């Protein structure tokens, strides 16, 4: 079964912790051992796993992405003007797979699953599939 989740982003660049929502789906499924895939179907957003203890990590990552992929670049030709968002999403990736052990996501102590918005604000979907 594929679970479709919807969220609303409120900024151009944003990292939203979706760990609890994914764990909730795992818990509801009753699966004790397996894996879960979290997938983003958008070309200007993605899914990553990173630290969820210090909010400065999210801010620093977004700032560094902006340094590497500036929003405006004189050579960008994409008509929509959001080449930077496409580059950021490609760097982060569209999905993550996490092991399920004893009914829990097997994440490190400081890890969380993030929906990464790079072209917001928007209403976005992402999908969770238990494997």
PDB file of C-alpha atoms in Angstrom:
ATOM      1  CA  UNK A   1       0.000   0.000   0.000  1.00  0.00           C
ATOM      2  CA  UNK A   2       1.216   3.478  -0.888  1.00  0.00           C
ATOM      3  CA  UNK A   3       0.454   6.281   1.567  1.00  0.00           C
ATOM      4  CA  UNK A   4       0.074   9.787   0.120  1.00  0.00           C
ATOM      5  CA  UNK A   5       0.799  12.649   2.495  1.00  0.00           C
ATOM      6  CA  UNK A   6       0.285  16.345   1.802  1.00  0.00           C
ATOM      7  CA  UNK A   7       2.013  19.309   3.380  1.00  0.00           C
ATOM      8  CA  UNK A   8       2.083  23.052   2.867  1.00  0.00           C
ATOM      9  CA  UNK A   9       5.430  24.785   2.758  1.00  0.00           C
ATOM     10  CA  UNK A  10       5.643  28.419   3.788  1.00  0.00           C
ATOM     11  CA  UNK A  11       8.956  29.560   2.320  1.00  0.00           C
ATOM     12  CA  UNK A  12      11.022  29.276  -0.819  1.00  0.00           C
ATOM     13  CA  UNK A  13      13.590  27.040   0.894  1.00  0.00           C
ATOM     14  CA  UNK A  14      12.507  24.918   3.809  1.00  0.00           C
ATOM     15  CA  UNK A  15      13.352  21.607   5.466  1.00  0.00           C
ATOM     16  CA  UNK A  16      10.340  20.012   7.168  1.00  0.00           C
ATOM     17  CA  UNK A  17      10.856  17.122   9.593  1.00  0.00           C
ATOM     18  CA  UNK A  18       8.479  14.322   8.544  1.00  0.00           C
ATOM     19  CA  UNK A  19      10.003  11.610  10.761  1.00  0.00           C
ATOM     20  CA  UNK A  20       6.987  11.321  13.065  1.00  0.00           C
ATOM     21  CA  UNK A  21       4.556  11.011  10.148  1.00  0.00           C
ATOM     22  CA  UNK A  22       6.651   8.240   8.574  1.00  0.00           C
ATOM     23  CA  UNK A  23       6.994   6.436  11.910  1.00  0.00           C
ATOM     24  CA  UNK A  24       3.225   6.706  12.368  1.00  0.00           C
ATOM     25  CA  UNK A  25       2.633   4.929   9.063  1.00  0.00           C
ATOM     26  CA  UNK A  26       5.152   2.240  10.022  1.00  0.00           C
ATOM     27  CA  UNK A  27       3.475   1.771  13.407  1.00  0.00           C
ATOM     28  CA  UNK A  28      -0.002   1.567  11.849  1.00  0.00           C
ATOM     29  CA  UNK A  29       1.211  -1.039   9.367  1.00  0.00           C
ATOM     30  CA  UNK A  30       2.267  -3.447  12.102  1.00  0.00           C
ATOM     31  CA  UNK A  31       5.439  -4.299  10.162  1.00  0.00           C
ATOM     32  CA  UNK A  32       8.214  -5.222  12.577  1.00  0.00           C
ATOM     33  CA  UNK A  33      11.102  -5.820  10.175  1.00  0.00           C
ATOM     34  CA  UNK A  34      11.483  -4.496   6.652  1.00  0.00           C
ATOM     35  CA  UNK A  35      12.078  -1.125   5.078  1.00  0.00           C
ATOM     36  CA  UNK A  36      10.168   2.002   4.198  1.00  0.00           C
ATOM     37  CA  UNK A  37      10.645   4.201   1.164  1.00  0.00           C
ATOM     38  CA  UNK A  38       9.869   7.915   1.358  1.00  0.00           C
ATOM     39  CA  UNK A  39       9.504   9.459  -2.098  1.00  0.00           C
ATOM     40  CA  UNK A  40       8.978  12.997  -3.402  1.00  0.00           C
ATOM     41  CA  UNK A  41       7.396  13.301  -6.886  1.00  0.00           C
ATOM     42  CA  UNK A  42       8.442  16.929  -7.433  1.00  0.00           C
ATOM     43  CA  UNK A  43      11.402  18.215  -9.469  1.00  0.00           C
ATOM     44  CA  UNK A  44      12.038  21.175  -7.157  1.00  0.00           C
ATOM     45  CA  UNK A  45      11.786  19.367  -3.814  1.00  0.00           C
ATOM     46  CA  UNK A  46      13.355  16.268  -2.312  1.00  0.00           C
ATOM     47  CA  UNK A  47      13.803  13.942   0.653  1.00  0.00           C
ATOM     48  CA  UNK A  48      16.905  13.698   2.831  1.00  0.00           C
ATOM     49  CA  UNK A  49      18.048  12.304   6.165  1.00  0.00           C
ATOM     50  CA  UNK A  50      20.067  14.590   8.388  1.00  0.00           C
ATOM     51  CA  UNK A  51      20.461  15.909  11.922  1.00  0.00           C
ATOM     52  CA  UNK A  52      17.246  16.863  13.689  1.00  0.00           C
ATOM     53  CA  UNK A  53      18.601  18.015  17.055  1.00  0.00           C
ATOM     54  CA  UNK A  54      20.031  21.444  16.194  1.00  0.00           C
ATOM     55  CA  UNK A  55      17.893  23.753  13.991  1.00  0.00           C
ATOM     56  CA  UNK A  56      21.068  25.560  12.907  1.00  0.00           C
ATOM     57  CA  UNK A  57      21.920  22.559  10.728  1.00  0.00           C
ATOM     58  CA  UNK A  58      18.827  23.174   8.567  1.00  0.00           C
ATOM     59  CA  UNK A  59      19.551  26.897   8.343  1.00  0.00           C
ATOM     60  CA  UNK A  60      23.203  26.267   7.477  1.00  0.00           C
ATOM     61  CA  UNK A  61      22.310  23.704   4.817  1.00  0.00           C
ATOM     62  CA  UNK A  62      19.829  26.035   3.141  1.00  0.00           C
ATOM     63  CA  UNK A  63      22.347  28.892   3.238  1.00  0.00           C
ATOM     64  CA  UNK A  64      25.067  26.710   1.733  1.00  0.00           C
ATOM     65  CA  UNK A  65      22.726  25.444  -0.992  1.00  0.00           C
ATOM     66  CA  UNK A  66      22.021  29.091  -1.855  1.00  0.00           C
ATOM     67  CA  UNK A  67      25.759  29.767  -2.038  1.00  0.00           C
ATOM     68  CA  UNK A  68      26.364  26.819  -4.356  1.00  0.00           C
ATOM     69  CA  UNK A  69      23.187  27.306  -6.416  1.00  0.00           C
ATOM     70  CA  UNK A  70      22.292  31.014  -6.422  1.00  0.00           C
ATOM     71  CA  UNK A  71      18.676  31.756  -7.274  1.00  0.00           C
ATOM     72  CA  UNK A  72      19.663  34.123 -10.072  1.00  0.00           C
ATOM     73  CA  UNK A  73      22.506  33.344 -12.436  1.00  0.00           C
ATOM     74  CA  UNK A  74      23.145  35.229 -15.649  1.00  0.00           C
ATOM     75  CA  UNK A  75      23.677  32.026 -17.660  1.00  0.00           C
ATOM     76  CA  UNK A  76      20.529  30.170 -16.520  1.00  0.00           C
ATOM     77  CA  UNK A  77      18.104  29.737 -19.410  1.00  0.00           C
ATOM     78  CA  UNK A  78      15.183  27.889 -17.786  1.00  0.00           C
ATOM     79  CA  UNK A  79      12.039  29.873 -18.569  1.00  0.00           C
ATOM     80  CA  UNK A  80      10.495  29.470 -15.088  1.00  0.00           C
ATOM     81  CA  UNK A  81      13.581  30.986 -13.450  1.00  0.00           C
ATOM     82  CA  UNK A  82      13.923  28.217 -10.870  1.00  0.00           C
ATOM     83  CA  UNK A  83      17.046  26.410 -12.072  1.00  0.00           C
ATOM     84  CA  UNK A  84      18.515  26.693  -8.570  1.00  0.00           C
ATOM     85  CA  UNK A  85      15.560  24.757  -7.152  1.00  0.00           C
ATOM     86  CA  UNK A  86      16.076  21.982  -9.698  1.00  0.00           C
ATOM     87  CA  UNK A  87      19.785  21.802  -8.848  1.00  0.00           C
ATOM     88  CA  UNK A  88      19.123  21.646  -5.104  1.00  0.00           C
ATOM     89  CA  UNK A  89      16.486  18.930  -5.524  1.00  0.00           C
ATOM     90  CA  UNK A  90      18.829  16.865  -7.691  1.00  0.00           C
ATOM     91  CA  UNK A  91      21.566  17.203  -5.076  1.00  0.00           C
ATOM     92  CA  UNK A  92      19.293  16.088  -2.218  1.00  0.00           C
ATOM     93  CA  UNK A  93      17.553  13.339  -4.200  1.00  0.00           C
ATOM     94  CA  UNK A  94      13.948  12.298  -4.551  1.00  0.00           C
ATOM     95  CA  UNK A  95      13.793   9.427  -2.047  1.00  0.00           C
ATOM     96  CA  UNK A  96      15.247   7.725   0.998  1.00  0.00           C
ATOM     97  CA  UNK A  97      14.946   4.154   2.166  1.00  0.00           C
ATOM     98  CA  UNK A  98      15.048   3.405   5.903  1.00  0.00           C
ATOM     99  CA  UNK A  99      15.303   0.037   7.629  1.00  0.00           C
ATOM    100  CA  UNK A 100      12.469  -0.941   9.984  1.00  0.00           C
ATOM    101  CA  UNK A 101      13.633  -2.936  13.010  1.00  0.00           C
ATOM    102  CA  UNK A 102      11.299  -4.011  15.818  1.00  0.00           C
ATOM    103  CA  UNK A 103       8.608  -1.763  14.359  1.00  0.00           C
ATOM    104  CA  UNK A 104      10.761   1.374  14.523  1.00  0.00           C
ATOM    105  CA  UNK A 105      12.670   3.392  11.952  1.00  0.00           C
ATOM    106  CA  UNK A 106      16.346   2.480  12.265  1.00  0.00           C
ATOM    107  CA  UNK A 107      17.718   6.012  12.378  1.00  0.00           C
ATOM    108  CA  UNK A 108      20.770   7.317  14.195  1.00  0.00           C
ATOM    109  CA  UNK A 109      20.391   9.210  17.460  1.00  0.00           C
ATOM    110  CA  UNK A 110      20.410  12.617  15.783  1.00  0.00           C
ATOM    111  CA  UNK A 111      18.812  11.689  12.447  1.00  0.00           C
ATOM    112  CA  UNK A 112      15.472  12.753  11.054  1.00  0.00           C
ATOM    113  CA  UNK A 113      13.733  12.490   7.685  1.00  0.00           C
ATOM    114  CA  UNK A 114      13.196  15.810   5.923  1.00  0.00           C
ATOM    115  CA  UNK A 115      10.998  17.000   3.092  1.00  0.00           C
ATOM    116  CA  UNK A 116      13.135  19.666   1.409  1.00  0.00           C
ATOM    117  CA  UNK A 117      11.310  22.489  -0.356  1.00  0.00           C
ATOM    118  CA  UNK A 118      13.356  24.546  -2.805  1.00  0.00           C
ATOM    119  CA  UNK A 119      10.668  26.419  -4.769  1.00  0.00           C
ATOM    120  CA  UNK A 120       7.933  27.318  -2.323  1.00  0.00           C
ATOM    121  CA  UNK A 121       5.656  28.163  -0.853  1.00  0.00           C
ATOM    122  CA  UNK A 122       3.571  25.338  -2.281  1.00  0.00           C
ATOM    123  CA  UNK A 123       1.248  22.508  -1.416  1.00  0.00           C
ATOM    124  CA  UNK A 124       3.297  19.338  -1.861  1.00  0.00           C
ATOM    125  CA  UNK A 125       2.783  15.593  -1.750  1.00  0.00           C
ATOM    126  CA  UNK A 126       5.119  12.838  -0.741  1.00  0.00           C
ATOM    127  CA  UNK A 127       4.642   9.105  -0.603  1.00  0.00           C
ATOM    128  CA  UNK A 128       5.501   6.427   1.946  1.00  0.00           C
ATOM    129  CA  UNK A 129       5.663   2.762   0.991  1.00  0.00           C
ATOM    130  CA  UNK A 130       6.396  -0.082   3.417  1.00  0.00           C
ATOM    131  CA  UNK A 131       8.582  -2.746   1.833  1.00  0.00           C
TER     132      UNK A 131
END
